[in-house]
mmCIF file of C-alpha atoms in Angstrom:
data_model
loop_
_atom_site.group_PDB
_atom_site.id
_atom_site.type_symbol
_atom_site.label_atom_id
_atom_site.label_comp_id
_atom_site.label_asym_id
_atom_site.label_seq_id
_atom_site.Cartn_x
_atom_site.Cartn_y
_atom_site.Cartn_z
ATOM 1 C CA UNK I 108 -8.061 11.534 -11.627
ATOM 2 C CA UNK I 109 -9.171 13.376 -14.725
ATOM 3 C CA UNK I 110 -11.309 12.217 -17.479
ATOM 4 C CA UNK I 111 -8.349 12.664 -19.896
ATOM 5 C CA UNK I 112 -5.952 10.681 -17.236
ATOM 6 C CA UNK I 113 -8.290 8.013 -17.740
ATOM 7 C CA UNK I 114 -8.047 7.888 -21.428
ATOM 8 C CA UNK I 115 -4.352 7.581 -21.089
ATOM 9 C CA UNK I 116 -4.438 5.005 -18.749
ATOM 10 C CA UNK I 117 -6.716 3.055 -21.097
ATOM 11 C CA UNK I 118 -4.317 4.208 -24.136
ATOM 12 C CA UNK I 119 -1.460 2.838 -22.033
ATOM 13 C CA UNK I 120 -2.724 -0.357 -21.100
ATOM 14 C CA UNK I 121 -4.328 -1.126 -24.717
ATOM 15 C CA UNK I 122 -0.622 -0.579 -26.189
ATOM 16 C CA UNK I 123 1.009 -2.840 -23.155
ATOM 17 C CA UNK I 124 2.563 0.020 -21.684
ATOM 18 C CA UNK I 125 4.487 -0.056 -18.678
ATOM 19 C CA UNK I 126 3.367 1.453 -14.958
ATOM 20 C CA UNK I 127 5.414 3.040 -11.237
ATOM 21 C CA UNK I 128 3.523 2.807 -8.221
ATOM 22 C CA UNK I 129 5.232 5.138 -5.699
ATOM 23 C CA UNK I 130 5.203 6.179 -2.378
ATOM 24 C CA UNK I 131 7.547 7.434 0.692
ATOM 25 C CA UNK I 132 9.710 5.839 3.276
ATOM 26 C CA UNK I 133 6.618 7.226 5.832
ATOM 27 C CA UNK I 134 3.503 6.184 3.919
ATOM 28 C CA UNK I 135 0.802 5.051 6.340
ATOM 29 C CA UNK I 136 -0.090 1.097 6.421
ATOM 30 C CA UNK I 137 -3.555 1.947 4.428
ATOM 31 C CA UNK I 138 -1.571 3.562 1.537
ATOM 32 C CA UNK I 139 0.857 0.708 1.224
ATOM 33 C CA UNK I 140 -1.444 -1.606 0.839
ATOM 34 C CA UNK I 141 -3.552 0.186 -1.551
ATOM 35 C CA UNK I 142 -0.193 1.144 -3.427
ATOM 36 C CA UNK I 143 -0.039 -3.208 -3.100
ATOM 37 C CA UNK I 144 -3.581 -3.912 -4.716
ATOM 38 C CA UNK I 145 -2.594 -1.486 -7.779
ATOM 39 C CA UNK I 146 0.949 -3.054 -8.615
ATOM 40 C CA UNK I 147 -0.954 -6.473 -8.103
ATOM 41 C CA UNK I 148 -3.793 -5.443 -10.575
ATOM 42 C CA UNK I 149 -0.892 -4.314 -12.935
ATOM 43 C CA UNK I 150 0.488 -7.151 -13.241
ATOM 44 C CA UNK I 151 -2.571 -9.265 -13.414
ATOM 45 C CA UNK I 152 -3.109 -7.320 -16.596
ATOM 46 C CA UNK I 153 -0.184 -8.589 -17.679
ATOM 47 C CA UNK I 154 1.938 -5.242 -17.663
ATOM 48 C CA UNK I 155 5.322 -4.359 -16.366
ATOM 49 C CA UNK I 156 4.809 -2.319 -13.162
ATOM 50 C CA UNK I 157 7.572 -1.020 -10.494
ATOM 51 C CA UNK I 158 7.041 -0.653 -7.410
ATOM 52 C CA UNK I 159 9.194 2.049 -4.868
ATOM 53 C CA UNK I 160 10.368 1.907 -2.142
ATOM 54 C CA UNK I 161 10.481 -2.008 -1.577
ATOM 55 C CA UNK I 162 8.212 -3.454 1.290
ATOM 56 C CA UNK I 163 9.693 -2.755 4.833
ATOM 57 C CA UNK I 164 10.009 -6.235 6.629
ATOM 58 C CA UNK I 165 7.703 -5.528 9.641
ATOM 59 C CA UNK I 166 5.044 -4.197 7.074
ATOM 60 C CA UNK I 167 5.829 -7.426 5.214
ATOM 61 C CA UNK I 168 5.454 -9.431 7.604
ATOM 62 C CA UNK I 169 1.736 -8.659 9.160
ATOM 63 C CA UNK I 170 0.502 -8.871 5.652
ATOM 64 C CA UNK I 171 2.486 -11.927 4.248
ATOM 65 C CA UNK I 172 -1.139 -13.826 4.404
ATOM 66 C CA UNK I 173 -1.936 -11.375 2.033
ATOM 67 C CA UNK I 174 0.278 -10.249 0.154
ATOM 68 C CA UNK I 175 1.423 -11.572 -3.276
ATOM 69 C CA UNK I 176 5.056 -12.791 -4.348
ATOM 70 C CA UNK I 177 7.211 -10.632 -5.616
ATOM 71 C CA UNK I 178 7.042 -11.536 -8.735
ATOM 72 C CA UNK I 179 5.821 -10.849 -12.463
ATOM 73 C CA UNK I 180 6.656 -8.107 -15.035
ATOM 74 C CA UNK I 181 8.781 -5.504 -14.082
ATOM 75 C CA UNK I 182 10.065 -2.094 -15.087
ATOM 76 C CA UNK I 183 13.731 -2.366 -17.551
ATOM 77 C CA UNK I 184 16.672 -0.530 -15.972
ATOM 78 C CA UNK I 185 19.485 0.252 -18.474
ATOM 79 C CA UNK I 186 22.589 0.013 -17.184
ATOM 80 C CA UNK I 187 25.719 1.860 -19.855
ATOM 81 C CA UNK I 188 29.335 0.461 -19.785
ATOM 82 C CA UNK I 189 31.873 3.869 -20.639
ATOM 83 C CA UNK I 190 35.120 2.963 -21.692
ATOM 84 C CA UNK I 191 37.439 5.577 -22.914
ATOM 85 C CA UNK I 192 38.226 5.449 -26.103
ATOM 86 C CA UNK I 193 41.630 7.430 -25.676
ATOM 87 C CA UNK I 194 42.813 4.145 -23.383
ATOM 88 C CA UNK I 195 40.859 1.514 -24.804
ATOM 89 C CA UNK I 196 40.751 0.538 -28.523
ATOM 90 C CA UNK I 197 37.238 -1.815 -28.253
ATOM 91 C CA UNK I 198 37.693 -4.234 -31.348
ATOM 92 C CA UNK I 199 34.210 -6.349 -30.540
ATOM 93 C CA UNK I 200 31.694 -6.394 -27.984
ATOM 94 C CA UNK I 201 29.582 -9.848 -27.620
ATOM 95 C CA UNK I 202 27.798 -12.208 -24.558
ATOM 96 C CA UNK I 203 27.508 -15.296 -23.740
ATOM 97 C CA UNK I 204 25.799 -16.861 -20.849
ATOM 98 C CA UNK I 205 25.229 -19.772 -18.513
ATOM 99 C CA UNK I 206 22.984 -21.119 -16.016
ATOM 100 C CA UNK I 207 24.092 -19.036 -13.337
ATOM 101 C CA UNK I 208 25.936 -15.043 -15.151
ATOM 102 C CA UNK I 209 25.934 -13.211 -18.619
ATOM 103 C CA UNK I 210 29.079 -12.571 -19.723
ATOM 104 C CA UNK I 211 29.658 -9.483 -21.529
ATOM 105 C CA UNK I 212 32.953 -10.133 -23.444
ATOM 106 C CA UNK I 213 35.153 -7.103 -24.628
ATOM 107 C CA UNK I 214 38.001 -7.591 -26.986
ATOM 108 C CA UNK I 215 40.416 -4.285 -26.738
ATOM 109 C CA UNK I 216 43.769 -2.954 -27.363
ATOM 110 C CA UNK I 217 46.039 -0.191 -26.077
ATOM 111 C CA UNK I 218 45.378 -1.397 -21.870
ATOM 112 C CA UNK I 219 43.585 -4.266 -20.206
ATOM 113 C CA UNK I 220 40.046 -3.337 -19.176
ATOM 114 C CA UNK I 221 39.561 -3.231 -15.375
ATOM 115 C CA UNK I 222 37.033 -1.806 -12.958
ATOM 116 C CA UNK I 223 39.163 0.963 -12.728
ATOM 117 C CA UNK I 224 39.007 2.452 -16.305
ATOM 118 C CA UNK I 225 35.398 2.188 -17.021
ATOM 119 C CA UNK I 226 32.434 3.714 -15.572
ATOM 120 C CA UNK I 227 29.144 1.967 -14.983
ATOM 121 C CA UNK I 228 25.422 4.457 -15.933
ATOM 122 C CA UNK I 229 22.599 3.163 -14.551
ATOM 123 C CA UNK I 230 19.577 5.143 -15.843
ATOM 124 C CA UNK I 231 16.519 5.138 -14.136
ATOM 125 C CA UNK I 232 13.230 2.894 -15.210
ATOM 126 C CA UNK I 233 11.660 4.910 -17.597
ATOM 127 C CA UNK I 234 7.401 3.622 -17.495
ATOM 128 C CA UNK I 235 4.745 5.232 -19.381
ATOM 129 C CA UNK I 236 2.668 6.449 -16.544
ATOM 130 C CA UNK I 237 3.196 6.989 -12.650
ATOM 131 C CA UNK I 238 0.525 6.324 -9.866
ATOM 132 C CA UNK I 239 1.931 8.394 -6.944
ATOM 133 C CA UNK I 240 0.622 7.641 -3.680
ATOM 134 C CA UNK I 241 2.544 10.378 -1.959
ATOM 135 C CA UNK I 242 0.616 13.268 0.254
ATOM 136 C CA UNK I 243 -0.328 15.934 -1.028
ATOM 137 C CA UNK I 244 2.384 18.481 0.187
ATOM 138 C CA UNK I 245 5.025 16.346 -1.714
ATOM 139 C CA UNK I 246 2.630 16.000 -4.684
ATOM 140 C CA UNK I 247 4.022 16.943 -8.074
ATOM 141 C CA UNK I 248 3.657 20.881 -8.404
ATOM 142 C CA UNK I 249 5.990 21.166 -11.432
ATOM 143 C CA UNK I 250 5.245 18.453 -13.010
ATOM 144 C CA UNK I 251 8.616 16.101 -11.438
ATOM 145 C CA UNK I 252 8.849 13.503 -8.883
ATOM 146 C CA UNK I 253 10.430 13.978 -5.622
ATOM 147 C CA UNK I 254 14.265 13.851 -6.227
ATOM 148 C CA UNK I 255 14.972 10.518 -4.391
ATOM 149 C CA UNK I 256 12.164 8.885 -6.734
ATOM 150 C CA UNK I 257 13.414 10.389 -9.948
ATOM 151 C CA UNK I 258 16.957 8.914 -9.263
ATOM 152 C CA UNK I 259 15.078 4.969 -9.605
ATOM 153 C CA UNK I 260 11.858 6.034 -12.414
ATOM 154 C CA UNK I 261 11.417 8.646 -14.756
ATOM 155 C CA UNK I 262 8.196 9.207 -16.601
ATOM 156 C CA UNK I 263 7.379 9.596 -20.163
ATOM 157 C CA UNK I 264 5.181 12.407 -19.935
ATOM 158 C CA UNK I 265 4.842 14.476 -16.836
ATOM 159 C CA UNK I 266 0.932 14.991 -17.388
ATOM 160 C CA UNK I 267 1.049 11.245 -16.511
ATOM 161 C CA UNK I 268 2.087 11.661 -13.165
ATOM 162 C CA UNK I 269 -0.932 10.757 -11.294
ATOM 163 C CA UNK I 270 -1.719 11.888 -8.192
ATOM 164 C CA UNK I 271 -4.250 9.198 -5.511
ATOM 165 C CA UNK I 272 -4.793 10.596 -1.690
ATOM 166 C CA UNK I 273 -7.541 11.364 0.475
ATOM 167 C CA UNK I 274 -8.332 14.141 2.075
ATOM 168 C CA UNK I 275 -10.862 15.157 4.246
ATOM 169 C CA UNK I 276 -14.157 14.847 3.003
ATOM 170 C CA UNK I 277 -13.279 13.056 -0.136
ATOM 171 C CA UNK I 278 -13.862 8.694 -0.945
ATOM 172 C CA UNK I 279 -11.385 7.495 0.879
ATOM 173 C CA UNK I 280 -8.188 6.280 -0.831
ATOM 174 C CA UNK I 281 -9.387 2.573 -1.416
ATOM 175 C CA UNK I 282 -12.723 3.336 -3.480
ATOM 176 C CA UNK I 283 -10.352 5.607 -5.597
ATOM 177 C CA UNK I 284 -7.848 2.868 -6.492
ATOM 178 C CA UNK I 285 -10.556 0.399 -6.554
ATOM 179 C CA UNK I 286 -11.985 2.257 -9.685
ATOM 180 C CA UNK I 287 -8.613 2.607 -10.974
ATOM 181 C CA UNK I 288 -8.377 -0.907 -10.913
ATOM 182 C CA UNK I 289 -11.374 -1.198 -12.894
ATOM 183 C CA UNK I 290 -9.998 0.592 -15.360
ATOM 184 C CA UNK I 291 -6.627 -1.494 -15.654
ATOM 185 C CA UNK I 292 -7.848 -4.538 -15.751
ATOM 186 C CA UNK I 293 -9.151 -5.492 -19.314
ATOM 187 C CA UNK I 294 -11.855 -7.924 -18.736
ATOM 188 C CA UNK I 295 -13.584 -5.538 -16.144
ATOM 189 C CA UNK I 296 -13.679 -8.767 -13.556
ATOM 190 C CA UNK I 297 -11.200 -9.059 -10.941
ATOM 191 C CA UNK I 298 -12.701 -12.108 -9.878
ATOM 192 C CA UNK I 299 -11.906 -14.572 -13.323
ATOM 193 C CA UNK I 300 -8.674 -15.034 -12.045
ATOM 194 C CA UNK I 301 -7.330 -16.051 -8.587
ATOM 195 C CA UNK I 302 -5.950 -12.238 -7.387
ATOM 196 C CA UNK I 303 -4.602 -11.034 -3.832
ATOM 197 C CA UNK I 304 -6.240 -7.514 -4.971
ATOM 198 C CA UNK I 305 -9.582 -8.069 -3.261
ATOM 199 C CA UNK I 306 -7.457 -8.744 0.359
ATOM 200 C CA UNK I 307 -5.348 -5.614 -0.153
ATOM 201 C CA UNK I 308 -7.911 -3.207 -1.035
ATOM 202 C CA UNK I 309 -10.485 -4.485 1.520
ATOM 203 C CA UNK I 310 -7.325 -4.315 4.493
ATOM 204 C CA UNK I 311 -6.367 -0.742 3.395
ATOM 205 C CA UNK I 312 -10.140 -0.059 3.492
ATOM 206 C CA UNK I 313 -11.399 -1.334 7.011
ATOM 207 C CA UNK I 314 -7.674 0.853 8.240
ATOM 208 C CA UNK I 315 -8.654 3.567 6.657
ATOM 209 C CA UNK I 316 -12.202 3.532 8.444
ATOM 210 C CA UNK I 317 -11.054 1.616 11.663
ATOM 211 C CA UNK I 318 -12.849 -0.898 10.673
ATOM 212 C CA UNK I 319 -15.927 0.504 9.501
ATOM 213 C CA UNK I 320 -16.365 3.158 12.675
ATOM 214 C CA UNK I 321 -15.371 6.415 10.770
ATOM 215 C CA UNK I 322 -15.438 7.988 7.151
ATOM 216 C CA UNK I 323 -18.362 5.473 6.213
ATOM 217 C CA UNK I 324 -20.673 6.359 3.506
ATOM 218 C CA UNK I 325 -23.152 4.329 1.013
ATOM 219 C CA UNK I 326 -20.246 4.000 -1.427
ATOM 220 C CA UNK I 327 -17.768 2.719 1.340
ATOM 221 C CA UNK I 328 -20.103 0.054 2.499
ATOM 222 C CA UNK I 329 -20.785 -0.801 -1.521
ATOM 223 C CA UNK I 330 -17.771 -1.552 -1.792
ATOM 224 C CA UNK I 331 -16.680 -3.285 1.215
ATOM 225 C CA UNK I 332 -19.577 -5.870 -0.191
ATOM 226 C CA UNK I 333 -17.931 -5.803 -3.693
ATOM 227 C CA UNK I 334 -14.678 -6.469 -2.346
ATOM 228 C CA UNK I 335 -16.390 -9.667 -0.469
ATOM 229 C CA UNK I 336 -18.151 -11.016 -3.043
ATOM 230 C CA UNK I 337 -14.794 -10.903 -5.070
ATOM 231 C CA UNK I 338 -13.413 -13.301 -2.299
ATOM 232 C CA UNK I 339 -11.796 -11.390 0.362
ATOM 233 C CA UNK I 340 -11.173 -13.240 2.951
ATOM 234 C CA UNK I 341 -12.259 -10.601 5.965
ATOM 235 C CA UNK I 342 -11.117 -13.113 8.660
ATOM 236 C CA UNK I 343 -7.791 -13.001 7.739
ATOM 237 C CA UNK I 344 -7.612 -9.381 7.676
ATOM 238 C CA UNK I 345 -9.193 -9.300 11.080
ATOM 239 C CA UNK I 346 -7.013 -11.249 12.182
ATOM 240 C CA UNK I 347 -3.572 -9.533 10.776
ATOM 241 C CA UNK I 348 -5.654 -6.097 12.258
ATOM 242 C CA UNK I 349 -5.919 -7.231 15.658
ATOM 243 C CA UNK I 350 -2.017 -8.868 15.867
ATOM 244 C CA UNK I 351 -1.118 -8.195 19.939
ATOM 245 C CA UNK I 352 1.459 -5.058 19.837
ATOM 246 C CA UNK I 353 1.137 -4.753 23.434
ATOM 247 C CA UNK I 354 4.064 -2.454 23.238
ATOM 248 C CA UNK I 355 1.510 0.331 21.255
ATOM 249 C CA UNK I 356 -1.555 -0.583 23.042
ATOM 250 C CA UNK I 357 0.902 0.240 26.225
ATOM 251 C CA UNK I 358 1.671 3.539 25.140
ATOM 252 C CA UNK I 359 -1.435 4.524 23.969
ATOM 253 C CA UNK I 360 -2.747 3.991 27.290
ATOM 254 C CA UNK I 361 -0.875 6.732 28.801
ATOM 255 C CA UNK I 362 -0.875 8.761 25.646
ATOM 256 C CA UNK I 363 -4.824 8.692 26.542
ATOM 257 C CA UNK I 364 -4.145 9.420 29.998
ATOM 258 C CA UNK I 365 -1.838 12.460 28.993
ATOM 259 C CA UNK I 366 -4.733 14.273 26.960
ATOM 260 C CA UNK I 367 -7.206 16.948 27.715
ATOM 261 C CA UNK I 368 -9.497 19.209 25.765
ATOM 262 C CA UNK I 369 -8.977 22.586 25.208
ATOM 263 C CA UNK I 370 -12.846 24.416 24.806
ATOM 264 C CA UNK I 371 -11.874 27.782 24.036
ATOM 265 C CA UNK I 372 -9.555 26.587 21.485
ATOM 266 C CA UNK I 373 -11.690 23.645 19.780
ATOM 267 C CA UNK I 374 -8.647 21.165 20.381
ATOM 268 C CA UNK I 375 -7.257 17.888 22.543
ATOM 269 C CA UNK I 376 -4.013 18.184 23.947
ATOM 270 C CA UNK I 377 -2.169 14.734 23.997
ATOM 271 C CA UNK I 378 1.818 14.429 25.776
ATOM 272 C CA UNK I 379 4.054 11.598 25.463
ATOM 273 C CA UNK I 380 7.765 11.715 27.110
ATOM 274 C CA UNK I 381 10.882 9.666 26.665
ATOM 275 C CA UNK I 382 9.728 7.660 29.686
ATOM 276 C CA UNK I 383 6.989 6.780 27.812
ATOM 277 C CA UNK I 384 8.252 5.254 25.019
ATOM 278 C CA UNK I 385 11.198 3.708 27.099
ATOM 279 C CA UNK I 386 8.337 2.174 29.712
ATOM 280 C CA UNK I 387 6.296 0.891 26.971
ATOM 281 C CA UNK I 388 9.232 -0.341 24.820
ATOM 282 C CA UNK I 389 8.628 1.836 21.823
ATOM 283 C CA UNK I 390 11.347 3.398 19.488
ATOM 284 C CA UNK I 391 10.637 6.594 17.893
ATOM 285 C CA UNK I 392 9.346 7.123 14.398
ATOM 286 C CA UNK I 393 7.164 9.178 12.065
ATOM 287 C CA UNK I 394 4.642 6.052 11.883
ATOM 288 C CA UNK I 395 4.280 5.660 15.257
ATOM 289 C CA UNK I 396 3.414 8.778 16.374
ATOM 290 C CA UNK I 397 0.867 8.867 13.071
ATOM 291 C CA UNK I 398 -0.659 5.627 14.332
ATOM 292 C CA UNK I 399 -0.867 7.304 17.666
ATOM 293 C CA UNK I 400 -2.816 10.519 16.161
ATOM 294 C CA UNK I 401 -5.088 8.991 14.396
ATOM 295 C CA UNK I 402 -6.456 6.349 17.122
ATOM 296 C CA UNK I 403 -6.992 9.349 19.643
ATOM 297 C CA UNK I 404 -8.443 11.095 16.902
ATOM 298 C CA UNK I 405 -11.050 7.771 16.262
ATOM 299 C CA UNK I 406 -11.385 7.270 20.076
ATOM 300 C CA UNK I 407 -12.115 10.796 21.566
ATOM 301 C CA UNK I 408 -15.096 13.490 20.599
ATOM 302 C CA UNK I 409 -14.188 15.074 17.215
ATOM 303 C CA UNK I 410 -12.340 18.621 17.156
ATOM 304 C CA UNK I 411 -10.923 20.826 14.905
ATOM 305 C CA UNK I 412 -7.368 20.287 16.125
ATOM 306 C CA UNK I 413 -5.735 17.720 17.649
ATOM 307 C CA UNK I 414 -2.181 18.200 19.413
ATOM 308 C CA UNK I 415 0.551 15.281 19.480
ATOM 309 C CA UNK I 416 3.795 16.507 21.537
ATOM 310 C CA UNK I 417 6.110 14.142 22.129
ATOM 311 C CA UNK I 418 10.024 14.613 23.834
ATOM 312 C CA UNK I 419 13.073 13.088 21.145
ATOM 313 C CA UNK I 420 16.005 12.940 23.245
ATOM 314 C CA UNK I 421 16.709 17.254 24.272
ATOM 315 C CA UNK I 422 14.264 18.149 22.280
ATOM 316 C CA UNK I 423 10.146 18.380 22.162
ATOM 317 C CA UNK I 424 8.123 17.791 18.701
ATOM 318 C CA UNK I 425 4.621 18.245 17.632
ATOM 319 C CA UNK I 426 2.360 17.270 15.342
ATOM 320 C CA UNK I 427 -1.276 19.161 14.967
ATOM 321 C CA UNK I 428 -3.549 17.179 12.862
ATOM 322 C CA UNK I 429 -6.000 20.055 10.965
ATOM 323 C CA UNK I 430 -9.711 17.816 11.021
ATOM 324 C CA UNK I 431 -11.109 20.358 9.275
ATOM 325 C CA UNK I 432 -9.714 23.472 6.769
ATOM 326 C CA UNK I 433 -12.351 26.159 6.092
ATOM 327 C CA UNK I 434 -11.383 29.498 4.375
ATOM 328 C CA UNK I 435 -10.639 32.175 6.504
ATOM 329 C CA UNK I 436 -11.855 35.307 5.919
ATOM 330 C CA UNK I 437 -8.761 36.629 4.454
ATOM 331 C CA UNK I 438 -9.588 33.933 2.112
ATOM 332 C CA UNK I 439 -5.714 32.472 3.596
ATOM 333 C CA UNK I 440 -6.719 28.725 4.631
ATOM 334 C CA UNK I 441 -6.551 27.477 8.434
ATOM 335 C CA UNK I 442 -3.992 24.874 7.640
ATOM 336 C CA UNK I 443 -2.013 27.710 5.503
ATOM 337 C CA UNK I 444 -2.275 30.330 8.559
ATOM 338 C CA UNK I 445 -1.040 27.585 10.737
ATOM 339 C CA UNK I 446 1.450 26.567 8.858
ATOM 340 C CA UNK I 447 3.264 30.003 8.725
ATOM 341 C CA UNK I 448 2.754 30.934 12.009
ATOM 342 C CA UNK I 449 4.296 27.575 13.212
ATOM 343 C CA UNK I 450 7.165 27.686 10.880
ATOM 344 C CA UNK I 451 5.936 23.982 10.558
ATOM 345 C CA UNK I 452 6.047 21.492 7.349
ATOM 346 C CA UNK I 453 3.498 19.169 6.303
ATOM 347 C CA UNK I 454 4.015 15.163 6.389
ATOM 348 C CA UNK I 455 1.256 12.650 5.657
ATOM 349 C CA UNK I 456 -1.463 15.139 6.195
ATOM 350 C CA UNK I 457 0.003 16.713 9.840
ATOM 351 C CA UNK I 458 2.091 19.361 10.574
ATOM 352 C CA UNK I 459 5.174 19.150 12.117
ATOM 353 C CA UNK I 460 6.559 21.661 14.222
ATOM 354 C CA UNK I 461 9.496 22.335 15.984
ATOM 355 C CA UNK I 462 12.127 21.820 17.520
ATOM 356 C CA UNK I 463 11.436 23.463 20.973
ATOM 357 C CA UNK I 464 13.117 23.579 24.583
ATOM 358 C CA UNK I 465 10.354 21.617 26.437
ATOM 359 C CA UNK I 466 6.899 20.707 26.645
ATOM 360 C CA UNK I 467 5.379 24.617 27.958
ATOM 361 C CA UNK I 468 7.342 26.190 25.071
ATOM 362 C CA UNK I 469 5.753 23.808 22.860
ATOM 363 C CA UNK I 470 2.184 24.220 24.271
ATOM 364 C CA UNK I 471 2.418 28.181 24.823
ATOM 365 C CA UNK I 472 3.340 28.534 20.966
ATOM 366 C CA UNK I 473 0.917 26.532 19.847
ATOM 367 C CA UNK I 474 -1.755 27.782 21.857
ATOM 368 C CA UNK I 475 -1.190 31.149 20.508
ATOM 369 C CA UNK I 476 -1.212 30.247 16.901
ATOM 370 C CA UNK I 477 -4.494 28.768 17.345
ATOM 371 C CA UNK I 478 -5.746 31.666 18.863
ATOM 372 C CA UNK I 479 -5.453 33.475 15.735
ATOM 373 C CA UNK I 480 -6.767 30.690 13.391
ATOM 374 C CA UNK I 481 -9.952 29.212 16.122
#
C-alpha cells in the first residue's frame, strides 16, 4: 500500500466512509481469515464494511470459535422499481411498515400493477474504498474489479482499489493487514474493546507460516507476540489447526509416496490419481490440491519448482508452484517463460496447466519447458 493509499484510508475513515473486503470463490484459508480480521476491524471502527463472497460453511465452521457474528454496519444496496409510464399513470408513491415487511404502496391508473409490468434494478454497493485480497494475476490492471465482483460493489474511485497479497519474499499477508488495521482503527488500540481481530490475524498468521516453521522473520515473531498480548487465544487456534481430516492426512500420505526429485531440473515431482482421491475419500477442488502443494512444499527440501499432477475424471491436470522467479537473461521472467510455454494460467500463485491425455504427456511437457527456464 502506498503512502497516498494511506492518506485516503485515513481521509475515509475520518469522514465515516464506507469499506469492501473482497476475495474469490478459491482464496486460501490464510487469506479468508485475514480478509475476516479487516471486515471485523471495520466495523469495530464503527464503519459500514461488505464483505464478498459470503463465508463457505466448512470454512465457517472450523473457525466458528473464532469468528465474529455476522453482524454490524453494512454496505447500502439500492434497489429501483421501473414502471412504465405509457401503462401506468403513478398518482402517489408512499410506505408503511410493520413488525415483520415495508410496504411500498403505489396508487395508479390506466392497469393494475403486477410483477409482470415492472422491472426491479438492483445496483451494486457502491463503498468508498476496496481492500482486495485477490492474487495477483486477477489483481486490478485497469483500474476495475473482476466482473463477478463488480456486479455486487462498485468503487468510488478506482485509485482506491487496494491491492493486499504476498508474494515471495515479501511480510507475509497478516503483518500487512495487521498495519492496515492500525490504521483503521481510530484509537490506535485494538485491545480497549473486546475484538475477534487478534484470533483471526494470529490463525491466518501461524497458516501462513505452518505454524511458525517457514517464512519467519524478526517482524513475524513481533507480531505473533503483539497479537498475544492483545488476547489471542493461541490454544484455540491450535486446536481448530490440528481438527482430524483423516481423509487429507490419507491422501497426503500417498501424495508423499508418489513424489521424487528431479536434480537436473531443480524440481519434486508429486502424482495423485482418481484412486487416490476415491481411496482416501476426497472430492476434487482447487483448495485441495493448493493445501496439498503447499504441505509438500513445507515438508520436503526446498526447490525451485514443485510439480502437482493429479487425474480429473479422462483427463490429467497440473499445477507447478514457481518458489522462486529470477530474471532471465532475456530479462523475460521464469514464471513468464513458463507460463507461455505451458499455455498455462495463473490461480492463487500456481500455474495451471492443461488439459492432457495422461500422466507421461503431462510429465514429458513439463519436463521440457523447464529445460528451457532451469
Amino acid at each position: 500500500m502506498t503512502p497516498l493509499q494511506e492518506e485516503k484510508v485515513r481521509n475515509i475513515c475520518a469522514d465515516i466512509g464506507s469499506f469492501a473486503v473482497v476475495s474469490n470463490d478459491e482464496a486460501a484459508e490464510e487469506v479468508c481469515l485475514a480478509k475476516e480480521a479487516l471486515a471485523a476491524a471495520i466495523k469495530n471502527a464503527g464503519l459500514p464494511v461488505h464483505s464478498y463472497p459470503e463465508r463457505k460453511k466448512d470454512f465457517a465452521e472450523k473457525w466458528v470459535a473464532i469468528l465474529p457474528f455476522e453482524t454490524g454496519a453494512s454496505a447500502v444496496f439500492s434497489t429501483s422499481i421501473l414502471i412504465p409510464k405509457n401503462k401506468i399513470e403513478t398518482k402517489e408513491i408512499s410506505y408503511t411498515e410493520d413488525d415483520r415487511y415495508v410496504s411500498i404502496n403505489i396508487s395508479a391508473g390506466k392497469e393494475e400493477i403486477s410483477k409482470n409490468n415492472v422491472v426491479f434494478k438492483t445496483l451494486p454497493a457502491k463503498v468508498d474504498a476496496v481492500f482486495s485480497f485477490l492474487p495477483p494475476d486477477q489483481e486490478n490492471k485497469d483500474g476495475k474489479l473482476p466482473e463477478e465482483v463488480s456486479k455486487k460493489i462498485i468503487v468510488a474511485e478506482t485509485d482506491n482499489i487496494i491491492n493486499l497479497s504476498s508474494g515471495v519474499g515479501e511480510e507475509t499477508l497478516s503483518e500487512k493487514v495487521f498495519s492496515l488495521i492500525g490504521i483503521i482503527e481510530s484509537s490506535g488500540d485494538i485491545s480497549i474493546k473486546k475484538s475477534p481481530v487478534p484470533d483471526l490475524v494470529f490463525a491466518a498468521l501461524m497458516i501462513e507460516t505452518d505454524q511458525f516453521q517457514k517464512n519467519i522473520s524478526g517482524k513475524t515473531l513481533a507480531l505473533a507476540s503483539s497479537l498475544l498480548k492483545l488476547g489471542a487465544d493461541k490454544e484455540k487456534i491450535i486446536a481448530a489447526l490440528s481438527d482430524k481430516d483423516y481423509p487429507f492426512a490419507r491422501l497426503l500420505g500417498r501424495a508423499m509416496a508418489r513424489s521424487y526429485p528431479n536434480e537436473s531440473l531443480k524440481s519434486v515431482w508429486t502424482f495423485i490419481s482418481d484412486q487416490d482421491l476415491e481411496k482416501t475419500g476426497n472430492k476434487q477442488s482447487p483448495a485441495l490440491f493448493d493445501k496439498i502443494m503447499k504441505k509438500i512444499k513445507n515438508l520436503l527440501e526446498s526447490r525451485p519448482f514443485f510439480i502437482l499432477i493429479w487425474q480429473s475424471k479422462q483427463e490429467v491436470w497440473a499445477m507447478v508452484s514457481v518458489s522462486s522467479r529470477p530474471e532471465r537473461r532475456d530479462g523475460q521472467n521464469i514464471e513468464e517463460k513458463l507460463t507461455t510455454l505451458l499455455s498455462a494460467k495463473k490461480e492463487n500463485g500456481n500455474l495451471i496447466s492443461g488439459p492432457y491425455k495422461n500422466f507421461s504427456e503431462a510429465e514429458l511437457k513439463i519436463q521440457s519447458a523447464l529445460k528451457k527456464v532451469a
